[in-house]
Amino acid sequence: MRSHRTRAAVCVTLTACALALAPTPATGTAPPENAADRALRAFLDHGPKAAVMTAAHRGQWRKAPENSLPAIRAAFADGAEIVEVDIQLSKDGVPVLMHDETLERTTNGTGRVADRTVAQLRALRLRVGLGGRQAALTRHRVPTLADAMKEARTRGLVNLDQAWREREAVMGVLKQTGTVRNGVFKSRAAVPEVRAFRARHRDALYMHLVDDDNAGAVKEFGKERPPAFEVVFDDAEDEVAGPAFLKGVRGTGRVWINSMRDEFAAGHTDEASLIDPARGWGRLIGTYGATVIQTDNVEALRTYLAKGPVNKVPPGAVRIQGEAYAPGKDGVTHHDTDPGNRGDGPGRPGEGVDICDHDGAVAVCWMRGTEWLTYTVDVPRTGDYTLKARVSSPYSPAGTYRLTVDRGPASGPVRVANTTAHHAFVLQGSGVTRRLDRGRHTLRISLDDKVPQNWNLDHLQLEPVRR
Ligand SMILES: [Ca+2]
Ligand SMILES: [Ca+2]
Ligand SMILES: [Ca+2]
């Protein structure tokens, strides 16, 4: 008998594809569904019980370079059903995975992607994580779209971002690799243009992006609505964020909402979710009817969808927000090198400490040599504790700090590691351990002078050391 893939490949409409994926009652011997089969079936299901799907932004870049094959594998392994990738065309017309039009941020190459052949692009090495000129190079290479689609074929769906202009070349790759059913096109193009593409390629999966400027597109599609709409709103008052609009979309398809940045969903971000899911993912699902969430935090979102609370303080540990330094004057509880708050976050009136808000992560920023901060900490039980700090920096070196507890000696310098972006926070160990009695203590974080310092501090964490 024919395989699922064969049957799915010959279906001519999305409904037919969904039906083709169902086991054949006549034989009862249909091969078991793979993860990609399940993801496609789920994507086309907009019923009231449809479970929320996870889309990994640029792949699992916390474990591998963005838009790389290992990032795609890791995203699916961590539970994402959809991986979002970005597409550029090489000089010789081959679609490759790359977000930027230029090579500097994510590879060791220079210049424009469009000026390099695919052979030249393949010879480049990708930088770790979200890249940046000071991020380490990895052994991983720039993948072609064909490479990426083969990785996804049995694992899940691929959201093809920045692919609309080159949609025919991209469609050609999907056909060649037998992955038409894995690729999800998207655009916010005029509806007639979309209609023409979908008429040419009846089996193409398509999602339409709507914001306040093209909200009318949903109605304009008439009976040929795509199976999903990506809804973008920077303000809760936007028309597309209204209950009537969203209910209409939800009634015929999936509601895809992005939680990476403030401006995609009115501040209901990943970082807000990590503080309290009710401020982020919970709100997107409960109030806005999201049934696909695109995230930079695949594992945390999966945990939230499966079990609820995320990013809990570990048992016996104490978390102290960087911005919650001890109240008092400059030179007494803290020191900052320049007057006023240079950040965009909620600094204290008349104080120099710089506070930024990175898409919901409120952090001390503009950290410079000679600056220091103190914190009052209540330790729950006597024992050995190690300090960790949730930090970010796109620089190498990013900086160093020393920890002092009460009147004890300062630790040696603790190096902050490059996290590849200001908004890419990582909990980094310090290697510093102190024995602390139950009760109140003062921590002091001091930044060395004479070394480069340019990093952000979200929070500190004292974790018990088990012996
Ligand atoms: Ca300042
Ligand atoms: Ca500062
Ligand atoms: Ca914080």
PDB file of C-alpha atoms in Angstrom, residues 6 76 107 130 133 137 216 255 260 281 319 340 347 376:
ATOM      1  CA  THR A   6       2.626   9.446  -1.020  1.00  0.00           C
ATOM      2  CA  PHE A  76      12.189  19.597  17.228  1.00  0.00           C
ATOM      3  CA  THR A 107      29.199  33.974   9.785  1.00  0.00           C
ATOM      4  CA  LEU A 130      22.429  34.905  17.660  1.00  0.00           C
ATOM      5  CA  ARG A 133      30.857  40.152  15.365  1.00  0.00           C
ATOM      6  CA  LEU A 137      32.683  30.596  15.381  1.00  0.00           C
ATOM      7  CA  GLY A 216      -9.323  43.577   6.101  1.00  0.00           C
ATOM      8  CA  VAL A 255      -4.037  32.218  15.503  1.00  0.00           C
ATOM      9  CA  MET A 260       9.828  37.280  21.230  1.00  0.00           C
ATOM     10  CA  TRP A 281       1.891  33.123  27.174  1.00  0.00           C
ATOM     11  CA  ARG A 319      16.642  35.038  43.581  1.00  0.00           C
ATOM     12  CA  GLY A 340      20.728  59.564  35.533  1.00  0.00           C
ATOM     13  CA  GLY A 347      15.219  53.547  37.081  1.00  0.00           C
ATOM     14  CA  THR A 376      20.061  42.686  50.993  1.00  0.00           C
TER      15      THR A 376
END
